[in-house]
mmCIF file of the C-alpha atoms, coordinates in Angstrom:
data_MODEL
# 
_entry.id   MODEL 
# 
loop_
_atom_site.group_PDB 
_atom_site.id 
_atom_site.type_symbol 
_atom_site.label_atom_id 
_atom_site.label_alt_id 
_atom_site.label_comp_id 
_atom_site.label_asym_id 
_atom_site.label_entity_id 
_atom_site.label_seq_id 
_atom_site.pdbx_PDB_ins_code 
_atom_site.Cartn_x 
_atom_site.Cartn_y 
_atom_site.Cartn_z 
_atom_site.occupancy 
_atom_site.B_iso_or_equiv 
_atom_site.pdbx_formal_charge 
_atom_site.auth_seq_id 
_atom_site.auth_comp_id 
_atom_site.auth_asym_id 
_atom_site.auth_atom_id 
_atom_site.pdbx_PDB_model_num 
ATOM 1  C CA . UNK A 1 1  ? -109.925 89.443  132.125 1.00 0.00 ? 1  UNK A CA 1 
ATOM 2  C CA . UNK A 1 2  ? -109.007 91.530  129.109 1.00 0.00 ? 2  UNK A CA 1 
ATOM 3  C CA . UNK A 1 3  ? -111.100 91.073  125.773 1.00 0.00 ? 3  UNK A CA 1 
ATOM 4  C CA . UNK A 1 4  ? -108.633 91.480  123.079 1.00 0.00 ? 4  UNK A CA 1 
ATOM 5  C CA . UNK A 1 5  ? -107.802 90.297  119.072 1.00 0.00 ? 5  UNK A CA 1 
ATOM 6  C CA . UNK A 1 6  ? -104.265 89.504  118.341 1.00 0.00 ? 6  UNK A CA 1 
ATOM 7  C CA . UNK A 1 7  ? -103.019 91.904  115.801 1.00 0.00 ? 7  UNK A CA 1 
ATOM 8  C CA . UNK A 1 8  ? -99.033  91.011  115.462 1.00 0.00 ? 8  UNK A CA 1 
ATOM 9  C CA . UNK A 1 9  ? -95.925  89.299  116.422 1.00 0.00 ? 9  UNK A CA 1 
ATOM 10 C CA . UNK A 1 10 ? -92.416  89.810  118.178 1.00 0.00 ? 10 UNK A CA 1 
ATOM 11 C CA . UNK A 1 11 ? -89.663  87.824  117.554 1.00 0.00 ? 11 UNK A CA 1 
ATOM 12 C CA . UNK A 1 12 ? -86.612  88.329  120.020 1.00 0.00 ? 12 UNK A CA 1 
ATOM 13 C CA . UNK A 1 13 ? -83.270  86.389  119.402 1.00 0.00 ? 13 UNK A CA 1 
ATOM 14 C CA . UNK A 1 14 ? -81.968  87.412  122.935 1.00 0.00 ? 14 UNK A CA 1 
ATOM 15 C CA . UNK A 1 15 ? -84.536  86.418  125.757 1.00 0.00 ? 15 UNK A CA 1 
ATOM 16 C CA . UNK A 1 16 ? -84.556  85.808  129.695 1.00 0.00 ? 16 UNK A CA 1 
ATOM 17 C CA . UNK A 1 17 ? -83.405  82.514  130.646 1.00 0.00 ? 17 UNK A CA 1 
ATOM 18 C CA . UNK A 1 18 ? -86.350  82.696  133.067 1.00 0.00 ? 18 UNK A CA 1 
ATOM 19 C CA . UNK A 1 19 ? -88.509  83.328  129.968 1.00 0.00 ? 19 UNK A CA 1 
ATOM 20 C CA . UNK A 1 20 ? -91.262  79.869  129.227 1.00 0.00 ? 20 UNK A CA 1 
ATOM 21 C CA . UNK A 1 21 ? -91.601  78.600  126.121 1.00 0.00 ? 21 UNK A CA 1 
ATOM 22 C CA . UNK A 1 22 ? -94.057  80.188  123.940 1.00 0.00 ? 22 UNK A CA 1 
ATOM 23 C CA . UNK A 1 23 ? -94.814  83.800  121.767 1.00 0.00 ? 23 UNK A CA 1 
ATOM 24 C CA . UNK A 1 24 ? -94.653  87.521  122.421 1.00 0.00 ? 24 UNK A CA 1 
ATOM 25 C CA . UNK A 1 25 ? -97.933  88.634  120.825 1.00 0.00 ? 25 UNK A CA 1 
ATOM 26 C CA . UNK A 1 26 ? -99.059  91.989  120.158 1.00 0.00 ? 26 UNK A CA 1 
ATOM 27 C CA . UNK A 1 27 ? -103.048 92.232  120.997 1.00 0.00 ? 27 UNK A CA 1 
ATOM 28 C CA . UNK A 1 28 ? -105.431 95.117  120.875 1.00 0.00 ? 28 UNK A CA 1 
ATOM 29 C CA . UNK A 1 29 ? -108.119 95.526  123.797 1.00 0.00 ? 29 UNK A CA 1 
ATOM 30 C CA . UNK A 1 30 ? -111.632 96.410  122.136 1.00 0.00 ? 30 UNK A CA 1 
ATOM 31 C CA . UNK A 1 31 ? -110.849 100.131 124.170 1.00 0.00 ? 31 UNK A CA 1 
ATOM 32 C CA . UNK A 1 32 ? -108.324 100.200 121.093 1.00 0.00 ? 32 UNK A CA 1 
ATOM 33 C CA . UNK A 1 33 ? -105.310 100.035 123.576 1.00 0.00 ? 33 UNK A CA 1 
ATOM 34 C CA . UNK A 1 34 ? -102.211 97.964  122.501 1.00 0.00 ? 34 UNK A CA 1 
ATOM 35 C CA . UNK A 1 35 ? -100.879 95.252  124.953 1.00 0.00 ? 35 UNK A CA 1 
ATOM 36 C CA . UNK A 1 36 ? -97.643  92.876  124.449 1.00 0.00 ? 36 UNK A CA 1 
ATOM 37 C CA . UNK A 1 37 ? -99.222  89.261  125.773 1.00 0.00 ? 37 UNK A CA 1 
ATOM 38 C CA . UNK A 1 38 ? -97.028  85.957  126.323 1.00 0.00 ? 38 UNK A CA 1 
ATOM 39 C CA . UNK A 1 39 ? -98.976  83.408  124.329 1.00 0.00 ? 39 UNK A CA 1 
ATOM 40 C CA . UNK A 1 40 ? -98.152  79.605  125.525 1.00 0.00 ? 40 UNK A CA 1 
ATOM 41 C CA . UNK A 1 41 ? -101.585 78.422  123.349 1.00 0.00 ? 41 UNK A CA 1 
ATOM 42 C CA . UNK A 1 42 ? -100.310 78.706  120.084 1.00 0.00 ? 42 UNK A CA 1 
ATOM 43 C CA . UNK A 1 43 ? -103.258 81.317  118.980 1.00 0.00 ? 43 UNK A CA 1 
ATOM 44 C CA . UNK A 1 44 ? -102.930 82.970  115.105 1.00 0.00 ? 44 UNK A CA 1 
ATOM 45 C CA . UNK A 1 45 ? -103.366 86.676  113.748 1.00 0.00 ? 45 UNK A CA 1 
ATOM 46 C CA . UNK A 1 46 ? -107.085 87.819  114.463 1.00 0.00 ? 46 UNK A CA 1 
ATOM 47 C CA . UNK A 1 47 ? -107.674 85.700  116.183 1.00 0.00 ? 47 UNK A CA 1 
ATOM 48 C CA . UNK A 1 48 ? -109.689 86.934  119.651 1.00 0.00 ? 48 UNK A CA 1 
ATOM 49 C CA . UNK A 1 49 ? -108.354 86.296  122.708 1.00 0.00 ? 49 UNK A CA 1 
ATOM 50 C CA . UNK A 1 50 ? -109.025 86.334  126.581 1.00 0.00 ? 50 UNK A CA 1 
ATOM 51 C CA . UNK A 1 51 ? -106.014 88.121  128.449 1.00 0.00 ? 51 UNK A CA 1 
ATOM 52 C CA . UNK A 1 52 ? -105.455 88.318  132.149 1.00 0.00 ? 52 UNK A CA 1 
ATOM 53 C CA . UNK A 1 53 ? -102.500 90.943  133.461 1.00 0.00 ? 53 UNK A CA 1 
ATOM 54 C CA . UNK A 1 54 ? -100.160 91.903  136.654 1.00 0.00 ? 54 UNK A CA 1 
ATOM 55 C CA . UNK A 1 55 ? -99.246  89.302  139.443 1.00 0.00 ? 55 UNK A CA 1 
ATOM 56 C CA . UNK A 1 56 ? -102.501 86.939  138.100 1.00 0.00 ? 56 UNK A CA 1 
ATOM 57 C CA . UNK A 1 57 ? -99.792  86.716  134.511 1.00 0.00 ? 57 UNK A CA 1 
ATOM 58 C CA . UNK A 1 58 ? -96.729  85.783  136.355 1.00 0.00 ? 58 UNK A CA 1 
ATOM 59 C CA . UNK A 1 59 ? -98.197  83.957  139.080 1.00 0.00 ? 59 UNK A CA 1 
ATOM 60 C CA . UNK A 1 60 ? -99.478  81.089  136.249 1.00 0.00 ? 60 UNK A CA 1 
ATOM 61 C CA . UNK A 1 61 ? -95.869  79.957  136.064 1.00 0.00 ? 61 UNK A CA 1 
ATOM 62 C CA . UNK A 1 62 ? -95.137  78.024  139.233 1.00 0.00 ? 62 UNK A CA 1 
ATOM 63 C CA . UNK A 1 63 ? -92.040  76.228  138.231 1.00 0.00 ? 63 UNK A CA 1 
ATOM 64 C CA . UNK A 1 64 ? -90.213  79.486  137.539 1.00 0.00 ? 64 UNK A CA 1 
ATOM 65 C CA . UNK A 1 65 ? -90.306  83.179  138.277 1.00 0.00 ? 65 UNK A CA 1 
ATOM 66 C CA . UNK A 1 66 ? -91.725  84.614  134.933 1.00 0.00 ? 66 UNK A CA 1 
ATOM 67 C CA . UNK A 1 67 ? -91.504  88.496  133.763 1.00 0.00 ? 67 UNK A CA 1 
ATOM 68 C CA . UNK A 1 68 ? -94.938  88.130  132.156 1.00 0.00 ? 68 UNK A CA 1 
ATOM 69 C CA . UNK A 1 69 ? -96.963  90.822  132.791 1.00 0.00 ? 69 UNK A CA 1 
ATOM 70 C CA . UNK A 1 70 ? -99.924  90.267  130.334 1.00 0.00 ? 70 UNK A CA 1 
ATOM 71 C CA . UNK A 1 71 ? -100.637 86.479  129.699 1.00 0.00 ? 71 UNK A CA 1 
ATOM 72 C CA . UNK A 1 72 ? -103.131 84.958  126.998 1.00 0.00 ? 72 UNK A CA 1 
ATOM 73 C CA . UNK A 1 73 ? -105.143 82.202  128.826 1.00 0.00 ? 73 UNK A CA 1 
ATOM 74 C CA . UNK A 1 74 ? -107.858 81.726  126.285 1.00 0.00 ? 74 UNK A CA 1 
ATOM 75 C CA . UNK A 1 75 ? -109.048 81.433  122.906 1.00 0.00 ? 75 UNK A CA 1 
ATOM 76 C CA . UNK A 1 76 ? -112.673 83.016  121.942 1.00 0.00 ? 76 UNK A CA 1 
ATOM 77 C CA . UNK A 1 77 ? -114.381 80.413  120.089 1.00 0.00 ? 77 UNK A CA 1 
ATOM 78 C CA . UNK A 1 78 ? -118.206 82.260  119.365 1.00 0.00 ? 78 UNK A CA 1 
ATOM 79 C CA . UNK A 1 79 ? -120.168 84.628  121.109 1.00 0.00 ? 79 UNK A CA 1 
ATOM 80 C CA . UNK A 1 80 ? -123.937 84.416  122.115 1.00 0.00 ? 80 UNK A CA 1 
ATOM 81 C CA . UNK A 1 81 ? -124.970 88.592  122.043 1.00 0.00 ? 81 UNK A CA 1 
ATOM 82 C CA . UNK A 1 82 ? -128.579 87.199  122.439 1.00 0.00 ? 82 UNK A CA 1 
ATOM 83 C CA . UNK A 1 83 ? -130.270 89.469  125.644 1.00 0.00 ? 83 UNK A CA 1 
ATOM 84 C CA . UNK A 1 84 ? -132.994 87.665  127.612 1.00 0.00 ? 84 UNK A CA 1 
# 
């Protein structure tokens, strides 16, 4: 899994057929590097994410063949940084 923050979106009028319901996100890994994510949770701008990529992305979909190749599957409520 991919730690990232959404930083945009992407609207597209003309889309796969094959293409779920949902967003095309723009998200930024905490290396800095920029990744396009399909978002079926609904998440907002800044919000930080959990991303997962490759066949793990498409393979989600099992009613149709999806070309999703980075997928958001979860939202990043808090974070305990506390070291035992």
């Amino acid at each position: 899994m991919i730690r990232a923050r959404v930083s945009g979106r992407l609207w597209s009028s003309r889309r796969l057929n094959t293409l779920p319901a949902g967003a095309l996100l723009e998200v930024e890994t905490e290396t800095g590097a920029k990744l396009i994510a399909f978002d079926p949770l609904g998440c907002a701008d800044g919000e930080s994410v959990l991303v997962t990529q490759g066949s793990v992305a498409a393979g989600w979909f099992t009613e149709r063949s999806a070309p999703i190749d980075a997928l958001i599957i979860g939202s990043i409520d808090e974070q305990d940084t506390k070291r035992k």
